[in-house]
XYZ file of C-alpha atoms in Angstrom:
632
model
C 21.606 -11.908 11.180
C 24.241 -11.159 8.590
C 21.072 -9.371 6.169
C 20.654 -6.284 7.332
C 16.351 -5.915 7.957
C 14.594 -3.281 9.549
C 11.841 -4.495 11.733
C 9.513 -4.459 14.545
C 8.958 -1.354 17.232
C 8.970 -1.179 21.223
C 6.097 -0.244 23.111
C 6.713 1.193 26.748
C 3.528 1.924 29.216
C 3.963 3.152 32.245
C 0.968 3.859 34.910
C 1.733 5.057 38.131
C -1.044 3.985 40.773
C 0.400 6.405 43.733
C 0.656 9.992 43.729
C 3.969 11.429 43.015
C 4.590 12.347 46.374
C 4.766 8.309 47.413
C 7.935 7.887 44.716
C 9.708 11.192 45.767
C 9.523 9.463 49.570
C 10.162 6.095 48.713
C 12.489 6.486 45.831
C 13.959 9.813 46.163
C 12.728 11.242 43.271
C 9.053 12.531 42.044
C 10.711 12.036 38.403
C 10.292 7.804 39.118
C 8.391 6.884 36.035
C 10.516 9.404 33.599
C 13.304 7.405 34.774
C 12.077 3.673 34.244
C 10.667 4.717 30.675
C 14.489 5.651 29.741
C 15.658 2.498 30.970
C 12.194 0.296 29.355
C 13.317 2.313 26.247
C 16.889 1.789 25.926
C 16.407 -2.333 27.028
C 13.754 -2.326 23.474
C 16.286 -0.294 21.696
C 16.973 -3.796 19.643
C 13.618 -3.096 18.178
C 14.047 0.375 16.619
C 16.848 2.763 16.297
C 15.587 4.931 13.423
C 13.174 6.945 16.170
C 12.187 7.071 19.474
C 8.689 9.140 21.088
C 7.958 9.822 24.917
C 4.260 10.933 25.968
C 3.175 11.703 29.379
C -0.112 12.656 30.652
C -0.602 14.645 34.135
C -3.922 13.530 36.230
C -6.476 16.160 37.998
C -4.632 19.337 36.470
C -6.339 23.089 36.839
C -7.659 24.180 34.051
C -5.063 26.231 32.383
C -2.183 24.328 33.093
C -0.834 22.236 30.576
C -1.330 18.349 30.472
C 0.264 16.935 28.105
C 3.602 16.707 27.583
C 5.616 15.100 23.926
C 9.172 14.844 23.051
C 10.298 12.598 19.739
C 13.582 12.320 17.961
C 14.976 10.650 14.695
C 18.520 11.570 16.079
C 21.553 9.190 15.374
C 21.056 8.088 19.262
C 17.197 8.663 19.449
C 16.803 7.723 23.411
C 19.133 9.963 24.421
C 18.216 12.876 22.280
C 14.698 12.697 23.998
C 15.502 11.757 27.347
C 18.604 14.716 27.215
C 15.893 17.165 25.928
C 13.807 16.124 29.209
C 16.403 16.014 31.064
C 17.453 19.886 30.420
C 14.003 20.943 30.378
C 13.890 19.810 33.976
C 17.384 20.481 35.114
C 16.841 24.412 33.777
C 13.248 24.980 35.629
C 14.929 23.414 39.277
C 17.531 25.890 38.821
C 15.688 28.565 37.748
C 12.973 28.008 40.495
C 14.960 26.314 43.616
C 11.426 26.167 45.258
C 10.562 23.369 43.208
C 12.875 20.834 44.341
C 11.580 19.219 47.024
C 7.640 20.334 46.362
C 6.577 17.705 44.449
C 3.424 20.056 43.881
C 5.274 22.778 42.219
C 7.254 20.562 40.051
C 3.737 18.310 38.752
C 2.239 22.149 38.335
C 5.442 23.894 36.100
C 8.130 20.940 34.910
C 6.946 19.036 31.685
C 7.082 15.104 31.026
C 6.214 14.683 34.676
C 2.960 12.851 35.172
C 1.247 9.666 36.243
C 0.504 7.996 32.556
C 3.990 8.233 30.461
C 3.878 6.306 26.963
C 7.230 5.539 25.102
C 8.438 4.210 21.741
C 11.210 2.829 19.676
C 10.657 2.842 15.923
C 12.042 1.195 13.032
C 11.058 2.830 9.741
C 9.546 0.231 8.031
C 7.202 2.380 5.679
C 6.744 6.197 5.274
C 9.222 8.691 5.709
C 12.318 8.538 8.480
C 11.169 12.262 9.506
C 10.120 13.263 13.188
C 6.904 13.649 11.675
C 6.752 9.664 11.124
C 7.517 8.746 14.990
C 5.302 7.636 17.067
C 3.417 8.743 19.653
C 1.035 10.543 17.330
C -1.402 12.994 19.238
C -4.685 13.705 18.294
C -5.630 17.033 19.684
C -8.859 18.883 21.386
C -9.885 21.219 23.351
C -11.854 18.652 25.502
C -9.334 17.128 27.786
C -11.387 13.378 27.345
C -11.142 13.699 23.364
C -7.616 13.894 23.327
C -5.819 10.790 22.019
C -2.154 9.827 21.915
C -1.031 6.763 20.180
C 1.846 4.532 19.469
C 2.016 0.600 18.703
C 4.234 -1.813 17.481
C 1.919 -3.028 14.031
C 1.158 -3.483 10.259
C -2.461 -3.418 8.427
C -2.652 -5.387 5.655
C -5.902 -3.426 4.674
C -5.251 0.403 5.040
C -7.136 1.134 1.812
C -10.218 -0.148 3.010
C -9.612 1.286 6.696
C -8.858 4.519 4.733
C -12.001 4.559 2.952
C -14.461 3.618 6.223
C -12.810 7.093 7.599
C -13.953 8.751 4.114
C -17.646 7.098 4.538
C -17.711 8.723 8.172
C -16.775 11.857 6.562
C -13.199 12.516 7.996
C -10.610 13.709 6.196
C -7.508 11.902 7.267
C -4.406 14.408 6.727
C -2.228 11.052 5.694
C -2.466 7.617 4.295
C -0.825 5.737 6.817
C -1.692 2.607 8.760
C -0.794 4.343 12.401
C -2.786 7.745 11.344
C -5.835 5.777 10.289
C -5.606 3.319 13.197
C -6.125 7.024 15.355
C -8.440 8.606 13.730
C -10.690 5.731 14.062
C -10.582 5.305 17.841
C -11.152 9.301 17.741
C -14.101 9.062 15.835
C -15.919 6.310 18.174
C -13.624 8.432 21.199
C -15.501 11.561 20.266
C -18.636 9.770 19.650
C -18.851 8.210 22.853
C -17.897 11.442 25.173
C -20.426 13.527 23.241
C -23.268 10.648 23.810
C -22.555 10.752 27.974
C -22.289 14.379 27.944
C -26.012 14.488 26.131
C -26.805 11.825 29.068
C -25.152 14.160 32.044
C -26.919 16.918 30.777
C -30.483 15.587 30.456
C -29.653 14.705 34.227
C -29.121 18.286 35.310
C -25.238 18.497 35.119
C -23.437 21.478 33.532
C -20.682 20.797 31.177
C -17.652 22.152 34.398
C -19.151 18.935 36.749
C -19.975 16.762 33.643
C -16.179 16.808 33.158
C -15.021 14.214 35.884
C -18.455 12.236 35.176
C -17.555 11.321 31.533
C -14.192 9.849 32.772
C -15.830 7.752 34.888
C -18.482 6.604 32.721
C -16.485 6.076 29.205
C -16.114 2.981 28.749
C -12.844 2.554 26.534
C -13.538 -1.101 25.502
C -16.960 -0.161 24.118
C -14.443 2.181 21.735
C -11.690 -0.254 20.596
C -14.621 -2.921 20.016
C -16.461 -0.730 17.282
C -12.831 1.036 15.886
C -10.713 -2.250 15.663
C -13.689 -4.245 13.672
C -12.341 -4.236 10.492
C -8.831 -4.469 11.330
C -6.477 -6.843 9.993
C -2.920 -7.033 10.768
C -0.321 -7.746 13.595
C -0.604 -5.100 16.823
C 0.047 -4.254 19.662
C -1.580 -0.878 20.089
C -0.856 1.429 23.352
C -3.378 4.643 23.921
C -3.478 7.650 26.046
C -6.719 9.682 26.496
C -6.336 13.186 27.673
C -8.389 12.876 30.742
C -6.162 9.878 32.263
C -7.369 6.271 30.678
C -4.872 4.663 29.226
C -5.199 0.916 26.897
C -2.770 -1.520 25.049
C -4.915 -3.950 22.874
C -3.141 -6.766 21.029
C -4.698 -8.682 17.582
C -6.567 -11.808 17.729
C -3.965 -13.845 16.455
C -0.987 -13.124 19.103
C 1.131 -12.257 15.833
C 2.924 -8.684 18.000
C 4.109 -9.381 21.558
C 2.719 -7.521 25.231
C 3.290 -8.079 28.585
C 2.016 -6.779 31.816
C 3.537 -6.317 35.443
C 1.100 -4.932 38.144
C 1.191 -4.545 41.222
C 0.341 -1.627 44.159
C 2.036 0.889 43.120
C 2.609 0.840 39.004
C 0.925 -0.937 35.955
C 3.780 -1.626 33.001
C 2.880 -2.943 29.624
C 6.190 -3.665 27.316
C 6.626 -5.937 23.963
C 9.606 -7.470 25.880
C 9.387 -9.798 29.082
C 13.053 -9.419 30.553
C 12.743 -5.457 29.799
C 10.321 -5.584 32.843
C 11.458 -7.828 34.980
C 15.072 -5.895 34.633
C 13.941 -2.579 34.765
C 11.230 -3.536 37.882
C 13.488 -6.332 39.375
C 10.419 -8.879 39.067
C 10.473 -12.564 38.329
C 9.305 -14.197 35.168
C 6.249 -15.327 36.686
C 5.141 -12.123 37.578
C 5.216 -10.955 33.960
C 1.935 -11.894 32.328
C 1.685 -12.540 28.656
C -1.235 -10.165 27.151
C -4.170 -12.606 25.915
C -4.569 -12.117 22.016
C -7.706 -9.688 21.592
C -7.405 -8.305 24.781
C -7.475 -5.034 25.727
C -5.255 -4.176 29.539
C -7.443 -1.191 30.200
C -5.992 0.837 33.485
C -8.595 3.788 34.212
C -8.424 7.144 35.562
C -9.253 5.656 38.712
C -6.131 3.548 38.787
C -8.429 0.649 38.417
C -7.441 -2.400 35.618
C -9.492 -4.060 33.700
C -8.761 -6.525 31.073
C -11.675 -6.477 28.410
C -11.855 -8.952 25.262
C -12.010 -6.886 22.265
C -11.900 -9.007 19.566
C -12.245 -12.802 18.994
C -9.228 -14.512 19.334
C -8.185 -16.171 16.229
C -6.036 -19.717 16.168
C -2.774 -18.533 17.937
C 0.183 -17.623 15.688
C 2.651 -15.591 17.528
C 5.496 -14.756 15.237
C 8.331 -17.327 15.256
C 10.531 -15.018 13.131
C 10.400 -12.588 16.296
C 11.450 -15.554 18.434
C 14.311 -16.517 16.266
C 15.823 -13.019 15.938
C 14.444 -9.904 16.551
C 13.610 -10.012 20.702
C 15.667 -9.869 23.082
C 17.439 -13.124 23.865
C 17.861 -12.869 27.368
C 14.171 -13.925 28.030
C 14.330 -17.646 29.658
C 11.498 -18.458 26.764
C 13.548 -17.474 24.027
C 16.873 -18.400 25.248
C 16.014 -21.841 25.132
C 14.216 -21.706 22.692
C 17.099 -20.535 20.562
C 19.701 -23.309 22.353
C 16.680 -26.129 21.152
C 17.132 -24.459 17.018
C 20.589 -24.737 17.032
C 20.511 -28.708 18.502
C 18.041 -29.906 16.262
C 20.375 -28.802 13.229
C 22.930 -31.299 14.587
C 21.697 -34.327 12.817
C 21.827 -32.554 9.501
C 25.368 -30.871 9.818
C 26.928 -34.516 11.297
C 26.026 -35.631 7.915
C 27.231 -32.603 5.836
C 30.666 -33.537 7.345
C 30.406 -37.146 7.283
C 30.912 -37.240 11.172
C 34.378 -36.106 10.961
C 34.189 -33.542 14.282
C 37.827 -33.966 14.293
C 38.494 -31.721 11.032
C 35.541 -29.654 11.409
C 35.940 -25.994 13.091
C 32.518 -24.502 14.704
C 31.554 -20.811 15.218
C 28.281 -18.559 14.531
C 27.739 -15.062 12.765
C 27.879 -12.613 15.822
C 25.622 -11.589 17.305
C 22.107 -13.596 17.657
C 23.244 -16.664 16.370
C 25.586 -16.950 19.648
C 22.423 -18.717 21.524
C 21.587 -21.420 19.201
C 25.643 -21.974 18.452
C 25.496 -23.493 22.449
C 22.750 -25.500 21.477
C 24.214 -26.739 18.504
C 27.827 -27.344 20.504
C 26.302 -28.870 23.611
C 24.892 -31.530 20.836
C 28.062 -31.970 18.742
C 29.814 -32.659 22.593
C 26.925 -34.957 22.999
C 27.589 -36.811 20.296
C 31.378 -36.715 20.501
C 31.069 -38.131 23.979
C 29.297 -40.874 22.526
C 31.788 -41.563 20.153
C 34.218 -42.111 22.878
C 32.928 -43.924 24.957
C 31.979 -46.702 22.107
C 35.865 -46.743 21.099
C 36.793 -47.662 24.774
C 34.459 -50.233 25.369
C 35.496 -51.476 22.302
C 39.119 -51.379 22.650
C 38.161 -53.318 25.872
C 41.850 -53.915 27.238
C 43.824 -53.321 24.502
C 44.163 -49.638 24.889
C 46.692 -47.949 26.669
C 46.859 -45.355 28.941
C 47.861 -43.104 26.033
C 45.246 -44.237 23.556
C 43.009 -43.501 26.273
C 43.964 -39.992 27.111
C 44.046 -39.419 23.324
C 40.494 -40.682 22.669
C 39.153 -38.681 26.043
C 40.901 -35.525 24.928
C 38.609 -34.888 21.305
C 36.535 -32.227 21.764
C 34.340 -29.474 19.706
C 36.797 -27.333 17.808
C 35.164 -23.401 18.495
C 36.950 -20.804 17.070
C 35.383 -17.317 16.871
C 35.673 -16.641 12.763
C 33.380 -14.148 11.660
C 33.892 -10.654 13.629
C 31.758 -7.730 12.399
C 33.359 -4.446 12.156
C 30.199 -2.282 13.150
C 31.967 1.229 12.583
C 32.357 0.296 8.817
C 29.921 2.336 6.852
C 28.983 1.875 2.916
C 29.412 5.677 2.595
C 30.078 5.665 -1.550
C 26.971 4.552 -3.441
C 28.924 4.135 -6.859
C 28.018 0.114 -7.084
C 31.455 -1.434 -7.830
C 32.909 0.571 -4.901
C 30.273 -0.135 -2.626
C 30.107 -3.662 -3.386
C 33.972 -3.635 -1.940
C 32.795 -2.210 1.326
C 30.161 -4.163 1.749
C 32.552 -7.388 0.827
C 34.774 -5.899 4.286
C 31.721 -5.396 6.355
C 33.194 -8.613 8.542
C 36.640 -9.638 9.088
C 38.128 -12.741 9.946
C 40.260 -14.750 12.539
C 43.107 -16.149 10.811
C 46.005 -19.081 11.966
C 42.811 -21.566 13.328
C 41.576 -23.479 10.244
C 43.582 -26.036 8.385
C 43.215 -27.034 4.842
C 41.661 -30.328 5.136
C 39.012 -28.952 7.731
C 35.418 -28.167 7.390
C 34.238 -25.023 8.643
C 30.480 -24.584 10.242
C 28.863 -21.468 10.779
C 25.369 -20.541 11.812
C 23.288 -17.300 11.288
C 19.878 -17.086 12.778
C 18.453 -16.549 9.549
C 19.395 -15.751 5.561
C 16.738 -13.463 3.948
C 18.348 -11.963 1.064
C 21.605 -14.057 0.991
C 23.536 -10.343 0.219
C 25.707 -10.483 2.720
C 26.471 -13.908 2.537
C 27.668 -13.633 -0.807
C 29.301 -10.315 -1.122
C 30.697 -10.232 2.138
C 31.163 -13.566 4.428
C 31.844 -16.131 2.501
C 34.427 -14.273 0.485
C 35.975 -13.693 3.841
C 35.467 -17.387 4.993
C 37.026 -18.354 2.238
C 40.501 -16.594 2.526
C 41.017 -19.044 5.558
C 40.950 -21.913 2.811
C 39.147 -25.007 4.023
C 37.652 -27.566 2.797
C 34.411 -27.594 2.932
C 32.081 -24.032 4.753
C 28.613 -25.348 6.012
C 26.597 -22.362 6.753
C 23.546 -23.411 8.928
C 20.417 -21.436 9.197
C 18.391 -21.472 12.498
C 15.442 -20.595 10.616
C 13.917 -22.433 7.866
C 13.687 -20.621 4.086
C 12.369 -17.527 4.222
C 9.888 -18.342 0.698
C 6.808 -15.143 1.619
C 7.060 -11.716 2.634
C 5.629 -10.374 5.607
C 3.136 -7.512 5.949
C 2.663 -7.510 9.976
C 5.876 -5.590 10.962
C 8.783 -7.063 8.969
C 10.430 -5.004 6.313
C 9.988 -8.036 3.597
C 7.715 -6.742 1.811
C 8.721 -8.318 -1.810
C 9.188 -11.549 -3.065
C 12.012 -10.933 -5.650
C 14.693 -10.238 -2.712
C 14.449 -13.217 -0.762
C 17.016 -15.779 -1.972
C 14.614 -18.769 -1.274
C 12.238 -17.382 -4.377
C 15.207 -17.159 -6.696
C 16.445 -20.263 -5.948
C 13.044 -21.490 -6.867
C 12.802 -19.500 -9.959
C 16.612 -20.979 -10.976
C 15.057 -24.414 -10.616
C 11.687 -23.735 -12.511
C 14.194 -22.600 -14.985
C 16.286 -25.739 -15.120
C 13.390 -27.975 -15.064
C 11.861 -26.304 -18.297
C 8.983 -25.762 -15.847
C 9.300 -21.964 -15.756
C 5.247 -20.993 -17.275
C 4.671 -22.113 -14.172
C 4.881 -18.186 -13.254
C 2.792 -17.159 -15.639
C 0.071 -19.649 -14.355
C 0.535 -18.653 -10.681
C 0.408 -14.824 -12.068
C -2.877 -15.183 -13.886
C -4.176 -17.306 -10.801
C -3.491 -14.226 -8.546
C -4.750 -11.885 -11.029
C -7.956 -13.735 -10.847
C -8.360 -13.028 -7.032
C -8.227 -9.102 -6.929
C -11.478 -8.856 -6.831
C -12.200 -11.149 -4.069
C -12.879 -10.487 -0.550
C -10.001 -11.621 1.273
C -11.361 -14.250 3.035
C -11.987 -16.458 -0.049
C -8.290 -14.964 -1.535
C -5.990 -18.318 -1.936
C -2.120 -18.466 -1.499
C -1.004 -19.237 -5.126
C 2.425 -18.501 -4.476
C 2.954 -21.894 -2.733
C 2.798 -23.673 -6.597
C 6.475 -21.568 -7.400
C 8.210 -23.940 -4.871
C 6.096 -26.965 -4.624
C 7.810 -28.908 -7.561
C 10.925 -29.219 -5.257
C 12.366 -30.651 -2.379
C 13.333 -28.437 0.684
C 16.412 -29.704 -0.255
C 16.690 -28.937 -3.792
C 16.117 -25.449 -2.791
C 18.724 -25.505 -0.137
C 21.501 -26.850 -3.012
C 20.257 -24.016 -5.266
C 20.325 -21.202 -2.755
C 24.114 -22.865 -2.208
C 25.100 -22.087 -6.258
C 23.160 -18.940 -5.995
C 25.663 -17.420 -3.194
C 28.699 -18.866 -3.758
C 30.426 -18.078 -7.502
C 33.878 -19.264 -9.363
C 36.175 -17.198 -7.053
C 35.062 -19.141 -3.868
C 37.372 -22.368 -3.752
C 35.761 -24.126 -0.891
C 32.847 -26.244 -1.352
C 29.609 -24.671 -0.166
C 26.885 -25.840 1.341
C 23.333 -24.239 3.071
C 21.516 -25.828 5.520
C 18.036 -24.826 6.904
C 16.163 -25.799 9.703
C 13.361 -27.655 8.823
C 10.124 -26.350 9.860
C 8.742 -29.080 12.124
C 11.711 -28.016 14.064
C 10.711 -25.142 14.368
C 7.603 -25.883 15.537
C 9.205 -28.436 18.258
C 11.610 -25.578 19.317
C 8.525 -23.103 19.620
C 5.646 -25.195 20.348
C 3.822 -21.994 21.419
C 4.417 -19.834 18.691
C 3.491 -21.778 15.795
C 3.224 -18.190 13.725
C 5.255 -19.458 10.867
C 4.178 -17.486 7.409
C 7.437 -16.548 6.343
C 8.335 -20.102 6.065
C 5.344 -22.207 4.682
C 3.020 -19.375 3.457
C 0.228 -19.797 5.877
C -0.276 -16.367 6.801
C -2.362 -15.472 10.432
C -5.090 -13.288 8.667
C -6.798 -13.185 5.916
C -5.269 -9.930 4.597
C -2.290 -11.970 4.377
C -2.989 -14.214 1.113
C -4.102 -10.677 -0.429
C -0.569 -9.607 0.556
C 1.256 -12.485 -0.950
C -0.383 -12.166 -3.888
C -0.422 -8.694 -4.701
C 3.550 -8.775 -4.180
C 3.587 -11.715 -6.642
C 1.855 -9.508 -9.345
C 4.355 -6.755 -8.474
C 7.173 -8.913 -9.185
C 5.982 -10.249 -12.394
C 4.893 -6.686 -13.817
C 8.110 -5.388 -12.415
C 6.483 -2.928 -10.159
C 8.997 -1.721 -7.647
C 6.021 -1.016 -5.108
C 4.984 -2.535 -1.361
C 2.319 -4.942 -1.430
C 0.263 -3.653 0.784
């Protein structure tokens, strides 16, 4: 993606079903799960880089000894900060106290981060402050080992005020107003709530609060606690929990909109957002990876026993699409062919941008996640080529000679790798005529391969703002002086911002909406704005559920393709001297390239949850007041 977007997070579970002493005998080392949460952590690091947490949780401790063990970072290299400072922590008490190293005992009893339920997390500061204070996992403390809670999740609510206000009416008094600190504090009110109800139980049945201790673990029954805290939730999660005593949970929302999967087997439970980060890090097939059901809680107990528990109602599945396109990792089998199947079904479209002429026509892709659906989109353009041939030789039955013949047989593709980014450039002046330079060098270019009567095709996964497009790439595509540059979008136009992970939180800075606004503009149609404004002011009252998308009735007077042509004028200006055009994937293509992850908002407006129309709107308002605030 050329438009730089900060996104997502990377959830890491790790529970270890053996006692520490198994994976010191069978894998040299009692450290085993410290060591596959670095390397779960470092394969997500595509999903945050602004911060990165590490929890772990010892089982059956004296009282006394400490339990708990937490270690974050918002260091340039975040993973590494934590996992050095672990690293030296351990390194220092083995040479301090030789006796530890091979008594696995000692080491669970004295060395930190060692323990049986370890919790990790890769963050991407999306909203609130880039401080250490910001990265997950968040701990709630107590002096009751079973009311302790640490969280971390990869998620957006769309309705923190009201969330915020149900902790008021239970009489908290949340220290922040974030969407991760409320999300805690209300599994630590039903958390609390529940442990104090079985300890009233154990001690009407003639326990004292020392032997109640192991009972309550036993008898809590976490499910019971996400049902009543996530009942009013609405947004995109995947939520991971510790409890103090040794429970441990990752619940996902109704709709499927955040990714989990689970690996289990005898000796570990492993809950990740990312399939091939398991199966890489665990050396497991893709089969073996289970998807997380949406609403489900994976529950693994004390006991080492897992259960997995409905929590909420699933809703009609819409697992992001966005996510599929761009942000995981494309080295799941899923997604890479999903990705090859985008980039073919844009064939048709860019054949007739060029008028067929593959012989003039050069082919590369914005590094680096456009690479996938640039094969797709080659293996098609050979496809067709192929065809081509093989109708001129039939046709030139024997006429042709052996020359003609080798000639026709040796067209191919033309693929050239154009666009190179330089990632150790860095917009260091923030003067804006200077910056906008930098920002115009940002990618470089392969000269010598493009001739002036050729078209030039590149694709990008996606264009969101359009910035870099302009300022930087075609500028720089342009220098190379062909014909005609055909940039081709894998994704359809992004028209609605997100509010379930994805830093798009406003409409104005999505090129799609201006392009819209351009053509309201041209077709004397602009009070349409006003009308959609005073149709969205209308709805702040409502409950969300009966809140409409009016936003659609900006773009509906247009074609897709009218909106493509103005997004074209929009990027390019007077100094470019190619012709330019923009093509999107439509999105019933989408849908046939992701037939199970039909979660599409971003595109067509048709948001998962109810908050989301609430979100739309409110972000609508903000742009027409001229409020520089986030929607939700």
């Amino acid at each position: 993606m050329s438009d730089a977007l900060k996104h997502e997070c990377g959830i890491a579970v790790i529970r270890l079903l053996k006692p520490l002493e198994y994976y010191k005998e069978k894998y040299g080392s009692a450290f085993y799960g410290v060591n596959k949460m670095y390397l779960m952590m470092e394969k997500q690091h595509n999903r945050g880089q602004d911060g990165a947490g590490f929890a772990s949780i010892k089982l059956d401790t004296k009282p006394g000894e400490r339990y708990i063990s937490r270690v974050r970072s918002v260091a340039q290299q975040p993973i590494q900060d934590i996992f050095g400072k672990i690293n030296d922590r351990i390194n220092n008490e083995l040479t301090a106290h030789p006796e530890y190293a091979n008594n696995v005992a000692l080491q669970k009893q004295h060395i930190p981060y060692i323990g049986e339920v370890l919790l990790g997390h890769v963050r991407y500061g999306t909203f609130g402050k880039n401080s250490v204070e910001s990265v997950h996992p968040f701990l709630r403390q107590n002096n009751w080992m079973h009311r302790n809670l640490i969280m971390a999740g990869n998620f957006n609510m769309t309705n923190v005020k009201e969330l915020f206000a149900n902790l008021i009416q239970l009489g908290q008094h949340p220290k922040e107003y974030t969407d991760t600190i409320t999300i805690m504090e209300k599994i630590g009110h039903f958390l609390d709530d529940a442990v104090s109800k079985i300890y009233k139980d154990l001690k009407k049945e003639g326990y004292n609060k020392r032997d109640a201790s192991p009972l309550i673990a036993e008898r809590l029954k976490v499910a019971k606690i996400l049902r009543r805290a996530a009942k009013n939730w609405d947004g995109g999660y995947a939520m991971a929990g510790l409890i103090g005593h040794g429970d441990s949970f990752v619940l996902r929302d109704p709709a499927g909109i955040r990714p989990a999967y689970y690996y289990k087997d005898d000796e570990i439970v492993v809950v990740a957002s990312e399939r091939p980060v398991i199966q890489t890090v665990f050396n497991v097939n893709f089969e073996d990876v289970k998807e997380l059901d949406p609403g489900k809680a994976i529950i693994i107990k004390k006991s080492g026993e897992v259960r997995f528990k409905q929590i909420l109602e699933p809703l009609e599945r819409k697992s992001c699409s966005f996510e599929r396109i761009y942000f995981s990792r494309g080295s799941d089998a899923e997604i890479y062919q999903e990705r090859k199947m985008l980039g073919k079904l844009l064939m048709p479209k860019v054949l007739k941008a060029i008028d067929n002429d593959t012989k003039n026509t050069v082919f590369s892709y914005i590094p680096n996640t456009a690479e996938t659906s640039f094969f797709g989109m080659i293996e098609t353009a050979e496809a067709y080529i192929n065809k081509k041939k093989t109708h001129t030789i039939l046709n030139g039955q024997r006429s042709l000679s052996a020359e003609k013949v080798t000639e026709i047989l040796s067209e191919r593709a033309r693929i050239e790798k154009i666009a190179i980014k330089d990632v150790k450039l860095r917009t260091f002046i923030t003067e804006d005529s200077s910056r906008d330079d930098l920002v115009a060098h940002v990618y470089d270019v392969t000269y010598g391969v493009i001739k002036p009567e050729d078209n030039l095709v590149i694709i990008d996964d996606s264009i969101v703002r359009g910035t870099t497009l302009k300022m930087s790439i075609l500028k720089m595509l342009d220098r190379l002086n062909p014909k005609k540059i055909i940039v081709v979008s894998s994704a359809p136009q992004i028209r609605y911002p997100d509010c379930y992970g994805i830093d798009m939180a406003n409409l104005e800075s999505l090129v799609a909406f201006r392009a819209a606004l351009g053509l309201l503009k041209d077709a004397n149609k602009y009070h349409i704005v006003e009308d959609v404004y005073n149709k969205c002011m209308n709805q702040t009252d409502l409950d969300d559920k009966h809140v409409q998308n009016f936003v659609k009735e900006i773009y509906d007077p247009f074609t897709d393709e009218e909106i493509s042509d103005k997004i074209s004028e929009l990027l390019s200006d007077q100094s470019i001297n190619a012709e330019v055009k923009i093509i999107f994937q439509p999105v019933e293509n989408l849908h046939k390239a992701c037939p199970d992850h039909l979660g599409d908002w971003y595109f067509t407006g048709n948001y998962p949850t109810v908050g989301g129309n609430r979100v739309v709107n409110r972000a609508f308002i903000n742009f027409y007041e001229g409020n520089n605030e986030r929607a939700y």
